[in-house]
Short mmCIF file of C-alpha atoms in Angstrom, two decimals:
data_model
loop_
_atom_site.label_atom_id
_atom_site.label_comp_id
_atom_site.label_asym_id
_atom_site.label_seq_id
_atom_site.Cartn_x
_atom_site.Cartn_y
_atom_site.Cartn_z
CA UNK A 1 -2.06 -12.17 25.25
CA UNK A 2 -2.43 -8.12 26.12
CA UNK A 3 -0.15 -5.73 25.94
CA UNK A 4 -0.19 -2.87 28.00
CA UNK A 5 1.95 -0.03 26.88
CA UNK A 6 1.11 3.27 28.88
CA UNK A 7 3.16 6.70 29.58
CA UNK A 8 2.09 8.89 32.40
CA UNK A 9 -1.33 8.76 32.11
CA UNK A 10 -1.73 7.70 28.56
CA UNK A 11 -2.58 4.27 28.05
CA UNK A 12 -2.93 1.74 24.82
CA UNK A 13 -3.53 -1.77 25.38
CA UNK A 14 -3.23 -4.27 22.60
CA UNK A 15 -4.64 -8.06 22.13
CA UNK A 16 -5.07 -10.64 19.73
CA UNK A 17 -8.67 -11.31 18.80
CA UNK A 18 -11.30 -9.08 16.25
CA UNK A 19 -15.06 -8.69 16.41
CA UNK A 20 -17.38 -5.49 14.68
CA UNK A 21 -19.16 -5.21 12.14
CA UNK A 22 -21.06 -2.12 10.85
CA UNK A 23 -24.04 -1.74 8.06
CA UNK A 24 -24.24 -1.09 5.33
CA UNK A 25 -23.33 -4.54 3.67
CA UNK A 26 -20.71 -4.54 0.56
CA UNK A 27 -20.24 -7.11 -1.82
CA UNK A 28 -16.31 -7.43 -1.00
CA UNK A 29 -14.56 -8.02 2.49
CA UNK A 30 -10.62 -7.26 1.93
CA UNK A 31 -10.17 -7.73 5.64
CA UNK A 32 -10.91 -11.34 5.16
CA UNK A 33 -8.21 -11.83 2.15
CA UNK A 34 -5.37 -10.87 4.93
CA UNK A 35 -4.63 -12.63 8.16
CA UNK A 36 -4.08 -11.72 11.69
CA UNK A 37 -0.51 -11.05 13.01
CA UNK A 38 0.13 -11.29 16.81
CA UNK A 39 1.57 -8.01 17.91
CA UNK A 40 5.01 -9.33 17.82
CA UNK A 41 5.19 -10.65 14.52
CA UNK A 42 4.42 -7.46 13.19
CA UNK A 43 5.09 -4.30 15.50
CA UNK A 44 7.47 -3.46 18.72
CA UNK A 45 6.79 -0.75 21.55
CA UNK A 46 7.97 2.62 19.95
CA UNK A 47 6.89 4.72 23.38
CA UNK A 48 5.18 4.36 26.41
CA UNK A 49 1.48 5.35 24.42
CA UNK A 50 2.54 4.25 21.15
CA UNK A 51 3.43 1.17 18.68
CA UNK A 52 5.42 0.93 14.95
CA UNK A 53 5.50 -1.75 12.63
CA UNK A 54 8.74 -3.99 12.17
CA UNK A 55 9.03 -3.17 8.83
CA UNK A 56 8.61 -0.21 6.82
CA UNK A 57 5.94 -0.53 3.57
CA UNK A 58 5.52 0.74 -0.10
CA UNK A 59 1.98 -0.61 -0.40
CA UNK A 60 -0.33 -2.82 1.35
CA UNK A 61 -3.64 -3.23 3.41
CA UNK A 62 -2.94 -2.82 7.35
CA UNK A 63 -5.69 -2.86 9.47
CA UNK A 64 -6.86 -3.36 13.07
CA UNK A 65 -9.85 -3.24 15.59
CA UNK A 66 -10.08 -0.58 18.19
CA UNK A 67 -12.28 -0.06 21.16
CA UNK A 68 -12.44 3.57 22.58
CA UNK A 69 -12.64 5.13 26.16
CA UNK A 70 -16.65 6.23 26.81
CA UNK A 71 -17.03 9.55 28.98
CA UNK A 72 -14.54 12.74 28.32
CA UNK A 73 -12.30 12.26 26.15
CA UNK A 74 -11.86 15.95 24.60
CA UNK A 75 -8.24 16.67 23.10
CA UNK A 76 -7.12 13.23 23.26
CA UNK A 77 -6.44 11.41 19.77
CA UNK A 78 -6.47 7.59 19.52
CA UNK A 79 -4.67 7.08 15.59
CA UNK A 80 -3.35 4.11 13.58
CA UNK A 81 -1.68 5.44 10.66
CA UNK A 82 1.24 5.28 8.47
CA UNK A 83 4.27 7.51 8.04
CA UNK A 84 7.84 8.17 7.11
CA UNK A 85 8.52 11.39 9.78
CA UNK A 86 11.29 9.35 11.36
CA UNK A 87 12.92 8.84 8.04
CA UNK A 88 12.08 12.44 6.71
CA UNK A 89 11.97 14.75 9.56
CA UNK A 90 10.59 18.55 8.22
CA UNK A 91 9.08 16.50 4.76
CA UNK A 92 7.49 13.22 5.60
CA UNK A 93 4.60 11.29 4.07
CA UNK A 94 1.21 10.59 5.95
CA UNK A 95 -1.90 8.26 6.02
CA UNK A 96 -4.22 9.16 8.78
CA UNK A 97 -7.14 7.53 10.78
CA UNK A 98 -7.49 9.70 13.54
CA UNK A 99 -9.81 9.24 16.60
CA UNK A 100 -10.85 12.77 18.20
CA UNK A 101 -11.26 12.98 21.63
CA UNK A 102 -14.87 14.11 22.87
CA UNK A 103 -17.11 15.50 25.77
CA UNK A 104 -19.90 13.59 27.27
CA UNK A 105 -22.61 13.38 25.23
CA UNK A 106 -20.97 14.10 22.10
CA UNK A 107 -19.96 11.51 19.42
CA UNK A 108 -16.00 11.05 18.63
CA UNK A 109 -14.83 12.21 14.76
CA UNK A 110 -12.82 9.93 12.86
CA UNK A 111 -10.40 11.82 10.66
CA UNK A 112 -8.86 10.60 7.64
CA UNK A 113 -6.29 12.56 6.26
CA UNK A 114 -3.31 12.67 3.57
CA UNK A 115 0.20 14.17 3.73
CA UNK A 116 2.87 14.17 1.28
CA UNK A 117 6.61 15.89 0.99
CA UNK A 118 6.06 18.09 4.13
CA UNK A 119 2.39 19.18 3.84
CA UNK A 120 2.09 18.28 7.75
CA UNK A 121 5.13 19.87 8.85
CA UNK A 122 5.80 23.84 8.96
CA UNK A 123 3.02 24.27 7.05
CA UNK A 124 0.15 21.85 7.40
CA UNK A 125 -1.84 21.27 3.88
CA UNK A 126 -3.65 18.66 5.62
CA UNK A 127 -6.81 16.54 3.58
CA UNK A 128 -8.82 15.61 6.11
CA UNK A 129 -12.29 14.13 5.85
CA UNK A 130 -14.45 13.86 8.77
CA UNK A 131 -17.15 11.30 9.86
CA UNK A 132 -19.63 10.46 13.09
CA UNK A 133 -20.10 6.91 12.71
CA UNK A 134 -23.52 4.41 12.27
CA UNK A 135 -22.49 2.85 15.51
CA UNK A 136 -21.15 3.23 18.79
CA UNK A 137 -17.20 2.82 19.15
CA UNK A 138 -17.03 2.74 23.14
CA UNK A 139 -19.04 -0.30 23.04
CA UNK A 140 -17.40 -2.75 20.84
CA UNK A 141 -14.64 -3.54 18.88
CA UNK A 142 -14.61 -2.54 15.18
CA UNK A 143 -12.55 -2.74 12.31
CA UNK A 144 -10.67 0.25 10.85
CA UNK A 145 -8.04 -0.30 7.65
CA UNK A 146 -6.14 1.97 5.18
CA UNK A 147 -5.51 0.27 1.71
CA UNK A 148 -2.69 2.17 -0.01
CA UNK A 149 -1.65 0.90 -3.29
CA UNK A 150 0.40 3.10 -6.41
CA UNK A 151 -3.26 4.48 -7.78
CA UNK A 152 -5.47 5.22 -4.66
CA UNK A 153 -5.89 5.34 -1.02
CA UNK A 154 -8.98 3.54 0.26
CA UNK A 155 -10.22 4.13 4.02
CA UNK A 156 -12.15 1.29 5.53
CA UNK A 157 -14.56 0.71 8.70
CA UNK A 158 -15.87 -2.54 9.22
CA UNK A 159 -14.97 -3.15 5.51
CA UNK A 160 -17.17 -0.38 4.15
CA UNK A 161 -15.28 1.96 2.28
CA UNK A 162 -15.63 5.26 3.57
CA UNK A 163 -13.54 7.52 1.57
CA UNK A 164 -11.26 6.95 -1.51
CA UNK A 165 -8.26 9.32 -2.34
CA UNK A 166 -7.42 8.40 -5.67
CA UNK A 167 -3.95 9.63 -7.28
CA UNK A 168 -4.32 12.43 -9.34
CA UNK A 169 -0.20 13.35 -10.13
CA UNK A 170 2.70 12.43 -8.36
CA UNK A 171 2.41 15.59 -6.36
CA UNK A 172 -0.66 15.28 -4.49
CA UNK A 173 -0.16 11.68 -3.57
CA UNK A 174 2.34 9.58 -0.69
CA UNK A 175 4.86 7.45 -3.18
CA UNK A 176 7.63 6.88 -0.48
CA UNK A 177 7.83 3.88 2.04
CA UNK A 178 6.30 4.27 5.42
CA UNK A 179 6.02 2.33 8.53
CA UNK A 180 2.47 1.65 10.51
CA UNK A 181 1.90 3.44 13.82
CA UNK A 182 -0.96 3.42 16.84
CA UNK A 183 -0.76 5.95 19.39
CA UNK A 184 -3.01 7.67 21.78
CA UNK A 185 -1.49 11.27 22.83
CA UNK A 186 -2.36 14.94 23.96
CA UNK A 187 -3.30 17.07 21.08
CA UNK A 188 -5.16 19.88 22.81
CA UNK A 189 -4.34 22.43 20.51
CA UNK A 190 -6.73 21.23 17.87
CA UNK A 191 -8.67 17.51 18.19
CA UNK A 192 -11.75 18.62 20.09
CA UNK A 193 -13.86 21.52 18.42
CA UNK A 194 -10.37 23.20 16.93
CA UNK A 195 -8.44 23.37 20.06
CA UNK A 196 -11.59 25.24 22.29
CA UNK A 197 -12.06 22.59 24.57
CA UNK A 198 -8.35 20.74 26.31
CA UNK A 199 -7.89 17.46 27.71
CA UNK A 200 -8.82 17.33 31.74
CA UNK A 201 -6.80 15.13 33.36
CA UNK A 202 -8.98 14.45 36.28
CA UNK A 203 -10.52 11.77 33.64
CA UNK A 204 -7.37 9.60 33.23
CA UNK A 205 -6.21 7.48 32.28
CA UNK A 206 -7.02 8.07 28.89
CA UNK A 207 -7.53 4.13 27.51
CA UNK A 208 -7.21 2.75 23.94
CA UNK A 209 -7.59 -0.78 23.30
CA UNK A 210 -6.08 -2.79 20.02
CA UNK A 211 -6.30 -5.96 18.81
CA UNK A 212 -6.57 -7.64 15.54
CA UNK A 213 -3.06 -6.32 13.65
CA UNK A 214 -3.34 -6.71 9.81
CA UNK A 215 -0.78 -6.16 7.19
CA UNK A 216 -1.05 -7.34 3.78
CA UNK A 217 1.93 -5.68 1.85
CA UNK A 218 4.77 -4.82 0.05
CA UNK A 219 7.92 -3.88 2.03
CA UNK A 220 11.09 -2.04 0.52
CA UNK A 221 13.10 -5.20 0.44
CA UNK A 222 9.91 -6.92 -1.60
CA UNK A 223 10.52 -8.32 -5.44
CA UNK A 224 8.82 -5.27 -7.74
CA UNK A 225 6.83 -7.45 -8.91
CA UNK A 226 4.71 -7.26 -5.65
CA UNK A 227 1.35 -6.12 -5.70
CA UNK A 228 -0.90 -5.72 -2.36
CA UNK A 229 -4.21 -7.26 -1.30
CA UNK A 230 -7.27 -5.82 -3.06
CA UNK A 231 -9.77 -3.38 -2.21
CA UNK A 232 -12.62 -5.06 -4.62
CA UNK A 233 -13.84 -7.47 -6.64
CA UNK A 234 -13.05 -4.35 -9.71
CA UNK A 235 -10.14 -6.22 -11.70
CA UNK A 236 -9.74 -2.56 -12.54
CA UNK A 237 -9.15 -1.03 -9.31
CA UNK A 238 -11.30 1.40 -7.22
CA UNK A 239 -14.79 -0.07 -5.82
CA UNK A 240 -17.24 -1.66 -6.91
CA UNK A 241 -20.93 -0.92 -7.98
CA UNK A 242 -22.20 -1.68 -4.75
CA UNK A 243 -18.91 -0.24 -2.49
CA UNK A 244 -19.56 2.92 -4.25
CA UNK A 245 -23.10 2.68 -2.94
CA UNK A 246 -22.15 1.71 0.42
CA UNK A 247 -19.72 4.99 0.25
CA UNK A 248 -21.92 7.28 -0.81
CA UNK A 249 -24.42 6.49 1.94
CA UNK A 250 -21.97 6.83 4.60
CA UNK A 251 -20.90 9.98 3.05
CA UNK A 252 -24.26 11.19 3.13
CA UNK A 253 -25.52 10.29 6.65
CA UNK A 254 -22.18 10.86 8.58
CA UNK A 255 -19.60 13.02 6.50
CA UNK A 256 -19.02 15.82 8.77
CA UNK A 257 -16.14 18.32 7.27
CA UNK A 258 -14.57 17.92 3.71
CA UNK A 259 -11.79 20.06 3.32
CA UNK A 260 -12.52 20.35 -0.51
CA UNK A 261 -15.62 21.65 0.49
CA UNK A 262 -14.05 24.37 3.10
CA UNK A 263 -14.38 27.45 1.07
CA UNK A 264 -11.84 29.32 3.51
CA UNK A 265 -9.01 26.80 1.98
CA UNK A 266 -6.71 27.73 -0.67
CA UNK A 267 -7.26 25.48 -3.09
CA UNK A 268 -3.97 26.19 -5.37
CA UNK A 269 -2.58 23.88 -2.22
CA UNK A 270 -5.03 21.41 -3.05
CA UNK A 271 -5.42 20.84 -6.48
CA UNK A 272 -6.93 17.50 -6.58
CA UNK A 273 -10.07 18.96 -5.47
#
């Protein structure tokens, strides 16, 4: 089955079925400890470009696999993430994976980033980390997960761990219940080399394809005593040896901002760093 949910020229389609993979290898696959959810079991049509989960979450793995539009792409984001805004206009919670838009020629940047109690709102204390990526994403379907439990946020392409946020005090890290979102929208302003280059509409439609849907969690109305899916083999939490490794390689080779690293930040906003 595909659904096609599109608004003006804005369009997301979604279907069933996963393929990707990416390199390098880790010892632990948590997208293989969760099971695929047809769109309908787990999500409904939130807006003509856009999709949120049935139920809202305290934990869990949610994943999918998304296929992005070749050719000019610049301003346009393609995101799955989680959030609370509905729930907390002005102060809501954030988990990010964010596709920027590009120009011909020029890679896309996936963005992970972290908001908590407002951070995004009037004033953005975003925590963005940036990455190219080891393959091509306008060619294939790949894998692309956020693992959020109480002690750490893990972000996840083609099950290699590619950034890990761990909790550091109640302050810096999301605690509240959020739902899952996809949507592909106009963000001019600031996805494509920090707003200097727009979207041009004579490329449209602007195409986003999804397929795949994975949620592994705990919802609000869940016993406490629910714990979600694993990120690795660690009975302690975190990664592994050999995730670590993985990590660190990607970091390495394709890390392209760090906002810890940004030395025109204010880090009394970011303290974790």
């Amino acid at each position: 089955m595909v659904l096609l949910v599109s608004l003006l020229v804005l369009s997301l389609f979604c279907l069933s079925n996963c393929e990707g993979s990416g390199w390098p290898s880790p010892d632990y696959y948590p997208s293989s400890r969760v099971g695929s959810l047809h769109f309908s079991q787990g999500f409904r049509n939130l807006w003509g470009s856009g999709f949120k989960s049935l139920r809202d979450y305290r934990s869990g793995y949610f994943g999918t696999s998304v296929k992005l539009q070749p050719g000019y792409t610049a301003g346009i984001i393609t995101s799955f993430y989680l959030s609370n805004s509905e729930d907390f206009p002005g102060h809501h919670d954030e988990i990010d994976i964010e596709f920027l838009g590009t120009t011909l020629g020029k890679p896309y940047v996936l963005q992970t980033n972290v908001y908590m109690k407002g951070s995004g709102d009037d004033h953005i204390i975003g925590r963005e980390m940036q990455f190219h990526l080891w393959f091509d994403p306008t060619k294939g379907f790949h894998n692309y997960a956020i693992l959020w439990n109480p002690n750490e946020i893990i972000f996840f392409v083609d099950d290699v761990p590619i950034r890990r946020y761990p909790k550091k005090s109640d302050a810096t890290f999301p605690q509240r219940p959020m739902y899952v979102y996809g949507s592909i929208w106009d963000a001019s302003s600031w996805a494509t080399e920090d707003g200097r280059i727009k979207a041009d509409y004579k490329y449209q439609p602007f195409v986003g394809k999804y397929k795949n849907f994975k949620i592994g969690g705990c919802t609000t109305n869940d016993n406490p005593s629910c714990r979600p899916p694993s990120g690795s083999s660690s009975r302690s939490g975190g990664l592994s040896r050999q995730q670590n490794d993985a990590m660190e390689w990607v970091q390495r080779n394709y890390k392209v901002y760090d906002y810890c690293r940004d030395p025109q930040r204010d880090r009394t906003h970011t303290p974790e760093c």
